[in-house]
PDB file of C-alpha atoms in Angstrom:
ATOM      1  CA  MET M   1     -31.150-103.002   3.230  1.00  0.00           C
ATOM      2  CA  LEU M   2     -32.988-100.899   0.655  1.00  0.00           C
ATOM      3  CA  SER M   3     -34.645 -97.624   1.631  1.00  0.00           C
ATOM      4  CA  VAL M   4     -36.797 -95.564  -0.737  1.00  0.00           C
ATOM      5  CA  VAL M   5     -38.707 -92.304  -0.359  1.00  0.00           C
ATOM      6  CA  VAL M   6     -40.768 -90.721  -3.141  1.00  0.00           C
ATOM      7  CA  ALA M   7     -42.416 -87.367  -2.540  1.00  0.00           C
ATOM      8  CA  PRO M   8     -43.984 -84.636  -4.647  1.00  0.00           C
ATOM      9  CA  TRP M   9     -41.677 -81.661  -4.214  1.00  0.00           C
ATOM     10  CA  ARG M  10     -42.143 -80.172  -0.749  1.00  0.00           C
ATOM     11  CA  ARG M  11     -45.215 -82.324  -0.136  1.00  0.00           C
ATOM     12  CA  ASP M  12     -45.825 -85.361   2.056  1.00  0.00           C
ATOM     13  CA  PRO M  13     -44.136 -88.548   0.809  1.00  0.00           C
ATOM     14  CA  LEU M  14     -46.149 -91.074  -1.158  1.00  0.00           C
ATOM     15  CA  VAL M  15     -43.682 -93.948  -0.789  1.00  0.00           C
ATOM     16  CA  LEU M  16     -41.856 -94.743   2.433  1.00  0.00           C
ATOM     17  CA  ARG M  17     -39.874 -97.981   2.409  1.00  0.00           C
ATOM     18  CA  ASN M  18     -37.499 -98.376   5.340  1.00  0.00           C
ATOM     19  CA  ALA M  19     -37.451 -94.592   5.218  1.00  0.00           C
ATOM     20  CA  ARG M  20     -35.963 -93.994   8.654  1.00  0.00           C
ATOM     21  CA  VAL M  21     -33.351 -96.762   8.617  1.00  0.00           C
ATOM     22  CA  PRO M  22     -29.865 -95.233   9.075  1.00  0.00           C
ATOM     23  CA  HIS M  23     -27.194 -95.892   6.461  1.00  0.00           C
ATOM     24  CA  GLU M  24     -23.546 -94.885   6.273  1.00  0.00           C
ATOM     25  CA  ALA M  25     -23.776 -91.451   4.670  1.00  0.00           C
ATOM     26  CA  ALA M  26     -20.942 -91.700   2.127  1.00  0.00           C
ATOM     27  CA  SER M  27     -20.845 -88.543  -0.011  1.00  0.00           C
ATOM     28  CA  THR M  28     -24.473 -87.556   0.530  1.00  0.00           C
ATOM     29  CA  MET M  29     -23.198 -85.655   3.601  1.00  0.00           C
ATOM     30  CA  LYS M  30     -21.604 -83.143   1.247  1.00  0.00           C
ATOM     31  CA  MET M  31     -25.021 -81.550   0.665  1.00  0.00           C
ATOM     32  CA  ALA M  32     -25.188 -80.595   4.346  1.00  0.00           C
ATOM     33  CA  VAL M  33     -21.662 -79.172   4.229  1.00  0.00           C
ATOM     34  CA  LEU M  34     -22.622 -77.095   1.196  1.00  0.00           C
ATOM     35  CA  ALA M  35     -25.704 -75.740   2.974  1.00  0.00           C
ATOM     36  CA  ALA M  36     -23.625 -74.861   6.040  1.00  0.00           C
ATOM     37  CA  LEU M  37     -21.154 -72.975   3.850  1.00  0.00           C
ATOM     38  CA  TYR M  38     -23.931 -71.049   2.118  1.00  0.00           C
ATOM     39  CA  ARG M  39     -25.523 -70.039   5.415  1.00  0.00           C
ATOM     40  CA  SER M  40     -22.231 -69.149   7.090  1.00  0.00           C
ATOM     41  CA  GLY M  41     -21.919 -65.749   5.456  1.00  0.00           C
ATOM     42  CA  LEU M  42     -18.328 -66.522   4.477  1.00  0.00           C
ATOM     43  CA  ASP M  43     -16.978 -64.784   1.402  1.00  0.00           C
ATOM     44  CA  TRP M  44     -17.144 -67.277  -1.471  1.00  0.00           C
ATOM     45  CA  GLU M  45     -13.920 -65.758  -2.802  1.00  0.00           C
ATOM     46  CA  LEU M  46     -12.082 -66.367   0.486  1.00  0.00           C
ATOM     47  CA  PRO M  47      -8.646 -67.846  -0.348  1.00  0.00           C
ATOM     48  CA  VAL M  48      -8.328 -71.215   1.406  1.00  0.00           C
ATOM     49  CA  PRO M  49      -4.994 -73.053   1.744  1.00  0.00           C
ATOM     50  CA  VAL M  50      -5.120 -76.471   0.106  1.00  0.00           C
ATOM     51  CA  VAL M  51      -3.579 -78.800   2.672  1.00  0.00           C
ATOM     52  CA  ASN M  52      -4.054 -82.454   3.448  1.00  0.00           C
ATOM     53  CA  ARG M  53      -4.174 -82.079   7.220  1.00  0.00           C
ATOM     54  CA  HIS M  54      -7.510 -82.071   8.977  1.00  0.00           C
ATOM     55  CA  ARG M  55      -8.585 -81.923  12.603  1.00  0.00           C
ATOM     56  CA  SER M  56     -10.398 -85.050  13.773  1.00  0.00           C
ATOM     57  CA  VAL M  57     -13.343 -84.759  16.125  1.00  0.00           C
ATOM     58  CA  THR M  58     -11.148 -86.745  18.514  1.00  0.00           C
ATOM     59  CA  GLY M  59      -8.607 -83.903  18.523  1.00  0.00           C
ATOM     60  CA  ASP M  60      -6.039 -85.762  16.425  1.00  0.00           C
ATOM     61  CA  GLU M  61      -5.052 -84.960  12.864  1.00  0.00           C
ATOM     62  CA  TYR M  62      -5.859 -87.105   9.850  1.00  0.00           C
ATOM     63  CA  ALA M  63      -5.349 -86.980   6.094  1.00  0.00           C
ATOM     64  CA  ASN M  64      -7.206 -87.998   2.976  1.00  0.00           C
ATOM     65  CA  THR M  65      -6.007 -90.754   0.656  1.00  0.00           C
ATOM     66  CA  ARG M  66      -5.426 -89.586  -2.904  1.00  0.00           C
ATOM     67  CA  ASP M  67      -6.310 -92.995  -4.397  1.00  0.00           C
ATOM     68  CA  TRP M  68      -9.719 -92.939  -2.716  1.00  0.00           C
ATOM     69  CA  ASP M  69     -10.607 -89.538  -4.130  1.00  0.00           C
ATOM     70  CA  GLY M  70     -12.219 -89.430  -7.549  1.00  0.00           C
ATOM     71  CA  ASP M  71     -11.306 -85.787  -8.158  1.00  0.00           C
ATOM     72  CA  PRO M  72      -7.615 -85.165  -8.937  1.00  0.00           C
ATOM     73  CA  LEU M  73      -7.759 -81.370  -9.322  1.00  0.00           C
ATOM     74  CA  PRO M  74      -7.659 -80.310  -5.644  1.00  0.00           C
ATOM     75  CA  TRP M  75      -4.663 -82.597  -5.153  1.00  0.00           C
ATOM     76  CA  GLN M  76      -2.861 -80.758  -7.939  1.00  0.00           C
ATOM     77  CA  ARG M  77      -3.359 -77.508  -5.994  1.00  0.00           C
ATOM     78  CA  LEU M  78      -1.718 -78.686  -2.767  1.00  0.00           C
ATOM     79  CA  GLY M  79       0.282 -75.873  -1.223  1.00  0.00           C
ATOM     80  CA  GLU M  80      -1.717 -73.193  -3.049  1.00  0.00           C
ATOM     81  CA  ARG M  81      -4.673 -71.039  -2.028  1.00  0.00           C
ATOM     82  CA  VAL M  82      -7.939 -71.394  -3.922  1.00  0.00           C
ATOM     83  CA  PRO M  83     -11.325 -69.647  -3.598  1.00  0.00           C
ATOM     84  CA  LEU M  84     -13.804 -71.229  -1.212  1.00  0.00           C
ATOM     85  CA  ARG M  85     -16.340 -71.290  -4.048  1.00  0.00           C
ATOM     86  CA  TRP M  86     -14.018 -73.468  -6.120  1.00  0.00           C
ATOM     87  CA  LEU M  87     -13.685 -75.973  -3.294  1.00  0.00           C
ATOM     88  CA  ALA M  88     -17.454 -76.040  -2.773  1.00  0.00           C
ATOM     89  CA  GLU M  89     -18.011 -76.709  -6.450  1.00  0.00           C
ATOM     90  CA  ARG M  90     -15.439 -79.510  -6.539  1.00  0.00           C
ATOM     91  CA  MET M  91     -17.091 -80.987  -3.445  1.00  0.00           C
ATOM     92  CA  VAL M  92     -20.552 -81.364  -4.971  1.00  0.00           C
ATOM     93  CA  ARG M  93     -19.830 -81.438  -8.698  1.00  0.00           C
ATOM     94  CA  HIS M  94     -16.934 -83.908  -8.643  1.00  0.00           C
ATOM     95  CA  SER M  95     -17.374 -85.264  -5.095  1.00  0.00           C
ATOM     96  CA  SER M  96     -13.874 -84.312  -3.993  1.00  0.00           C
ATOM     97  CA  ASN M  97     -13.099 -85.705  -0.555  1.00  0.00           C
ATOM     98  CA  LEU M  98     -10.178 -83.352  -0.045  1.00  0.00           C
ATOM     99  CA  ALA M  99     -12.298 -80.320  -0.944  1.00  0.00           C
ATOM    100  CA  THR M 100     -15.027 -81.542   1.388  1.00  0.00           C
ATOM    101  CA  ASN M 101     -12.750 -81.625   4.401  1.00  0.00           C
ATOM    102  CA  LEU M 102     -11.349 -78.203   3.562  1.00  0.00           C
ATOM    103  CA  CYS M 103     -14.897 -76.820   3.325  1.00  0.00           C
ATOM    104  CA  LEU M 104     -15.851 -78.534   6.569  1.00  0.00           C
ATOM    105  CA  SER M 105     -12.874 -76.942   8.322  1.00  0.00           C
ATOM    106  CA  GLN M 106     -14.220 -73.519   7.353  1.00  0.00           C
ATOM    107  CA  VAL M 107     -17.662 -73.968   8.942  1.00  0.00           C
ATOM    108  CA  GLY M 108     -17.223 -76.673  11.586  1.00  0.00           C
ATOM    109  CA  ALA M 109     -19.273 -79.709  12.467  1.00  0.00           C
ATOM    110  CA  ALA M 110     -21.701 -77.710  14.638  1.00  0.00           C
ATOM    111  CA  ALA M 111     -22.852 -75.693  11.624  1.00  0.00           C
ATOM    112  CA  VAL M 112     -23.450 -78.893   9.673  1.00  0.00           C
ATOM    113  CA  ALA M 113     -25.469 -80.284  12.586  1.00  0.00           C
ATOM    114  CA  GLN M 114     -27.624 -77.146  12.483  1.00  0.00           C
ATOM    115  CA  VAL M 115     -28.363 -77.818   8.816  1.00  0.00           C
ATOM    116  CA  TRP M 116     -29.810 -81.218   9.667  1.00  0.00           C
ATOM    117  CA  GLN M 117     -31.732 -79.800  12.617  1.00  0.00           C
ATOM    118  CA  ARG M 118     -33.231 -77.021  10.528  1.00  0.00           C
ATOM    119  CA  ALA M 119     -34.407 -79.643   8.029  1.00  0.00           C
ATOM    120  CA  GLY M 120     -36.232 -81.506  10.799  1.00  0.00           C
ATOM    121  CA  ALA M 121     -33.951 -84.502  10.318  1.00  0.00           C
ATOM    122  CA  VAL M 122     -32.485 -86.815  12.929  1.00  0.00           C
ATOM    123  CA  SER M 123     -29.507 -87.743  10.732  1.00  0.00           C
ATOM    124  CA  ARG M 124     -26.130 -86.382  11.736  1.00  0.00           C
ATOM    125  CA  THR M 125     -22.797 -86.214   9.891  1.00  0.00           C
ATOM    126  CA  PRO M 126     -20.327 -85.031  12.557  1.00  0.00           C
ATOM    127  CA  ARG M 127     -17.027 -86.137  11.064  1.00  0.00           C
ATOM    128  CA  GLY M 128     -15.020 -85.501   7.929  1.00  0.00           C
ATOM    129  CA  ILE M 129     -14.274 -87.926   5.132  1.00  0.00           C
ATOM    130  CA  GLU M 130     -11.747 -90.579   6.221  1.00  0.00           C
ATOM    131  CA  ASP M 131     -11.655 -89.479   9.856  1.00  0.00           C
ATOM    132  CA  LYS M 132     -10.744 -92.997  10.935  1.00  0.00           C
ATOM    133  CA  ALA M 133     -10.007 -92.055  14.534  1.00  0.00           C
ATOM    134  CA  ALA M 134     -13.523 -90.696  14.914  1.00  0.00           C
ATOM    135  CA  ARG M 135     -15.026 -93.791  13.315  1.00  0.00           C
ATOM    136  CA  GLU M 136     -13.056 -96.039  15.637  1.00  0.00           C
ATOM    137  CA  ALA M 137     -14.325 -93.929  18.550  1.00  0.00           C
ATOM    138  CA  GLY M 138     -17.897 -94.610  17.448  1.00  0.00           C
ATOM    139  CA  VAL M 139     -18.547 -91.298  15.659  1.00  0.00           C
ATOM    140  CA  HIS M 140     -20.354 -92.075  12.414  1.00  0.00           C
ATOM    141  CA  ASN M 141     -21.921 -90.160   9.548  1.00  0.00           C
ATOM    142  CA  ARG M 142     -25.382 -91.658   9.158  1.00  0.00           C
ATOM    143  CA  VAL M 143     -28.346 -90.664   7.005  1.00  0.00           C
ATOM    144  CA  SER M 144     -31.777 -92.034   6.204  1.00  0.00           C
ATOM    145  CA  ALA M 145     -33.684 -91.760   2.935  1.00  0.00           C
ATOM    146  CA  LEU M 146     -36.375 -89.662   4.612  1.00  0.00           C
ATOM    147  CA  ASP M 147     -33.840 -87.259   6.072  1.00  0.00           C
ATOM    148  CA  LEU M 148     -32.170 -86.836   2.685  1.00  0.00           C
ATOM    149  CA  VAL M 149     -35.514 -85.724   1.251  1.00  0.00           C
ATOM    150  CA  LEU M 150     -36.084 -83.396   4.203  1.00  0.00           C
ATOM    151  CA  LEU M 151     -32.612 -81.963   3.660  1.00  0.00           C
ATOM    152  CA  LEU M 152     -33.271 -81.312  -0.019  1.00  0.00           C
ATOM    153  CA  GLU M 153     -36.571 -79.634   0.807  1.00  0.00           C
ATOM    154  CA  SER M 154     -34.841 -77.301   3.269  1.00  0.00           C
ATOM    155  CA  LEU M 155     -32.220 -76.009   0.825  1.00  0.00           C
ATOM    156  CA  GLU M 156     -32.200 -72.544  -0.653  1.00  0.00           C
ATOM    157  CA  PRO M 157     -32.616 -72.159  -4.438  1.00  0.00           C
ATOM    158  CA  ALA M 158     -28.975 -71.116  -4.804  1.00  0.00           C
ATOM    159  CA  VAL M 159     -27.795 -74.277  -3.036  1.00  0.00           C
ATOM    160  CA  LEU M 160     -30.071 -76.468  -5.128  1.00  0.00           C
ATOM    161  CA  ALA M 161     -28.721 -74.745  -8.242  1.00  0.00           C
ATOM    162  CA  MET M 162     -25.188 -75.801  -7.295  1.00  0.00           C
ATOM    163  CA  LEU M 163     -26.425 -79.376  -6.894  1.00  0.00           C
ATOM    164  CA  GLU M 164     -27.660 -79.398 -10.496  1.00  0.00           C
ATOM    165  CA  HIS M 165     -24.111 -79.781 -11.814  1.00  0.00           C
ATOM    166  CA  ASN M 166     -23.204 -83.224 -10.508  1.00  0.00           C
ATOM    167  CA  ALA M 167     -20.677 -84.650 -12.965  1.00  0.00           C
ATOM    168  CA  HIS M 168     -21.492 -88.244 -11.996  1.00  0.00           C
ATOM    169  CA  GLY M 169     -24.399 -89.211 -14.251  1.00  0.00           C
ATOM    170  CA  VAL M 170     -25.000 -92.521 -12.507  1.00  0.00           C
ATOM    171  CA  ASP M 171     -27.498 -93.851  -9.955  1.00  0.00           C
ATOM    172  CA  LEU M 172     -30.777 -91.897 -10.125  1.00  0.00           C
ATOM    173  CA  ALA M 173     -29.608 -89.830 -13.099  1.00  0.00           C
ATOM    174  CA  ALA M 174     -28.927 -92.975 -15.128  1.00  0.00           C
ATOM    175  CA  GLY M 175     -32.583 -93.991 -14.862  1.00  0.00           C
ATOM    176  CA  LEU M 176     -33.872 -90.737 -16.344  1.00  0.00           C
ATOM    177  CA  PRO M 177     -34.132 -89.558 -19.952  1.00  0.00           C
ATOM    178  CA  SER M 178     -30.992 -87.788 -21.076  1.00  0.00           C
ATOM    179  CA  GLY M 179     -31.010 -84.104 -20.209  1.00  0.00           C
ATOM    180  CA  THR M 180     -33.541 -84.361 -17.394  1.00  0.00           C
ATOM    181  CA  ARG M 181     -32.959 -81.620 -14.853  1.00  0.00           C
ATOM    182  CA  LEU M 182     -32.181 -82.803 -11.326  1.00  0.00           C
ATOM    183  CA  ALA M 183     -30.444 -81.422  -8.258  1.00  0.00           C
ATOM    184  CA  GLY M 184     -28.939 -83.725  -5.689  1.00  0.00           C
ATOM    185  CA  LYS M 185     -26.021 -85.860  -4.651  1.00  0.00           C
ATOM    186  CA  ASN M 186     -25.003 -89.478  -4.744  1.00  0.00           C
ATOM    187  CA  GLY M 187     -22.401 -91.360  -2.792  1.00  0.00           C
ATOM    188  CA  TRP M 188     -20.839 -94.773  -2.627  1.00  0.00           C
ATOM    189  CA  LEU M 189     -18.342 -96.901  -0.795  1.00  0.00           C
ATOM    190  CA  PRO M 190     -17.896-100.652  -0.492  1.00  0.00           C
ATOM    191  CA  GLY M 191     -21.152-101.941   0.951  1.00  0.00           C
ATOM    192  CA  ALA M 192     -23.265 -98.807   0.399  1.00  0.00           C
ATOM    193  CA  ARG M 193     -24.745 -96.827  -2.491  1.00  0.00           C
ATOM    194  CA  HIS M 194     -27.085 -93.844  -2.111  1.00  0.00           C
ATOM    195  CA  SER M 195     -28.571 -91.058  -4.181  1.00  0.00           C
ATOM    196  CA  ALA M 196     -31.093 -88.302  -3.466  1.00  0.00           C
ATOM    197  CA  ALA M 197     -32.378 -85.610  -5.798  1.00  0.00           C
ATOM    198  CA  VAL M 198     -35.230 -83.341  -6.745  1.00  0.00           C
ATOM    199  CA  ILE M 199     -36.187 -84.235 -10.302  1.00  0.00           C
ATOM    200  CA  HIS M 200     -37.832 -81.810 -12.717  1.00  0.00           C
ATOM    201  CA  PRO M 201     -39.708 -83.562 -15.551  1.00  0.00           C
ATOM    202  CA  PRO M 202     -40.588 -81.234 -18.434  1.00  0.00           C
ATOM    203  CA  ASP M 203     -44.149 -82.569 -18.487  1.00  0.00           C
ATOM    204  CA  ALA M 204     -44.968 -82.986 -14.783  1.00  0.00           C
ATOM    205  CA  PRO M 205     -44.359 -81.239 -11.441  1.00  0.00           C
ATOM    206  CA  PRO M 206     -41.038 -81.920  -9.680  1.00  0.00           C
ATOM    207  CA  TYR M 207     -40.645 -84.733  -7.204  1.00  0.00           C
ATOM    208  CA  ALA M 208     -38.012 -85.826  -4.703  1.00  0.00           C
ATOM    209  CA  LEU M 209     -36.507 -89.297  -4.713  1.00  0.00           C
ATOM    210  CA  ALA M 210     -34.049 -90.780  -2.244  1.00  0.00           C
ATOM    211  CA  VAL M 211     -32.693 -94.315  -2.438  1.00  0.00           C
ATOM    212  CA  CYS M 212     -30.240 -95.740   0.082  1.00  0.00           C
ATOM    213  CA  TYR M 213     -28.812 -99.221  -0.316  1.00  0.00           C
ATOM    214  CA  THR M 214     -26.546-101.054   2.104  1.00  0.00           C
ATOM    215  CA  GLY M 215     -25.494-104.563   1.166  1.00  0.00           C
ATOM    216  CA  PRO M 216     -23.232-106.830  -0.877  1.00  0.00           C
ATOM    217  CA  LEU M 217     -24.271-105.480  -4.284  1.00  0.00           C
ATOM    218  CA  ALA M 218     -22.361-102.253  -3.632  1.00  0.00           C
ATOM    219  CA  ASN M 219     -18.764-102.852  -4.715  1.00  0.00           C
ATOM    220  CA  GLY M 220     -17.554 -99.280  -4.231  1.00  0.00           C
ATOM    221  CA  GLU M 221     -16.810 -98.547  -7.884  1.00  0.00           C
ATOM    222  CA  ASP M 222     -18.021 -95.298  -9.364  1.00  0.00           C
ATOM    223  CA  VAL M 223     -19.752 -96.682 -12.478  1.00  0.00           C
ATOM    224  CA  HIS M 224     -19.442-100.450 -12.691  1.00  0.00           C
ATOM    225  CA  ASP M 225     -21.431-101.181  -9.550  1.00  0.00           C
ATOM    226  CA  PRO M 226     -24.470-103.483  -9.463  1.00  0.00           C
ATOM    227  CA  ALA M 227     -25.955-101.244  -6.768  1.00  0.00           C
ATOM    228  CA  ALA M 228     -25.698 -98.254  -9.128  1.00  0.00           C
ATOM    229  CA  ARG M 229     -27.775-100.179 -11.661  1.00  0.00           C
ATOM    230  CA  LEU M 230     -30.304-100.979  -8.952  1.00  0.00           C
ATOM    231  CA  LEU M 231     -30.716 -97.294  -8.131  1.00  0.00           C
ATOM    232  CA  ALA M 232     -31.073 -96.502 -11.841  1.00  0.00           C
ATOM    233  CA  ARG M 233     -33.855 -99.088 -12.225  1.00  0.00           C
ATOM    234  CA  ILE M 234     -35.724 -97.662  -9.260  1.00  0.00           C
ATOM    235  CA  SER M 235     -35.352 -94.161 -10.673  1.00  0.00           C
ATOM    236  CA  ALA M 236     -36.646 -95.297 -14.055  1.00  0.00           C
ATOM    237  CA  GLY M 237     -39.654 -96.933 -12.413  1.00  0.00           C
ATOM    238  CA  VAL M 238     -40.517 -93.792 -10.474  1.00  0.00           C
ATOM    239  CA  TRP M 239     -40.111 -91.700 -13.626  1.00  0.00           C
ATOM    240  CA  GLN M 240     -42.713 -93.856 -15.364  1.00  0.00           C
ATOM    241  CA  ARG M 241     -45.131 -92.922 -12.553  1.00  0.00           C
ATOM    242  CA  ARG M 242     -44.362 -89.179 -12.522  1.00  0.00           C
ATOM    243  CA  HIS M 243     -47.872 -88.239 -13.644  1.00  0.00           C
ATOM    244  CA  ALA M 244     -49.423 -90.453 -10.976  1.00  0.00           C
ATOM    245  CA  ILE M 245     -47.219 -88.736  -8.377  1.00  0.00           C
ATOM    246  CA  ALA M 246     -48.573 -85.372  -9.480  1.00  0.00           C
ATOM    247  CA  THR M 247     -52.173 -86.613  -9.409  1.00  0.00           C
ATOM    248  CA  ALA M 248     -51.793 -88.068  -5.933  1.00  0.00           C
ATOM    249  CA  ALA M 249     -50.393 -84.781  -4.663  1.00  0.00           C
ATOM    250  CA  SER M 250     -53.226 -82.657  -6.049  1.00  0.00           C
TER     251      SER M 250
END
């Protein structure tokens, strides 16, 4: 299943393909966690213990798997205390699963649900990364391409600024000219590959693009994934029509 939404920034979408179809959220849910942290009023310098024990929505405890986490730095800080800001940055810049669950523990699932509600989205991401007990109980993190665009549009400038530093230059970013400014998040797992961002061409107004793919092309690898190349091709095609997007919105 391929879902695509193209919209002039904070304007009605121009392209809606399977826009409301739910997909497994993967790491795109980290944008909602970041927004919840920003709106919580918590001190960004709050020292947070780095532990690999998390409370499941079922009431049990669960842990992350080091081999499934692409960011080694939080694992090297186990047993220490680190600033909340540092965890938030690792969560969205390097897509750390461990940092995500530590951030989520600070704000709670209800605050993340409020982020989606405020955006006008029906998507919900109630559980942490690798909360297998919750998944087995039927609690899933699901997003749609339309809701990812709505989420981006609802974010404060400071939150969007943090999303400009994604270290993974794949998916939508790979289909753009080098150095193109964008703010967003991608995510992948076996069977799913997604990316959503607001893109700022130097010669046209910004636009939002969200692509969600669920299917056999997605092998779960960070770079060498046929689904990643698919998202890059779609991004490149939309980029070629950036001036038409601006004209249609005027």
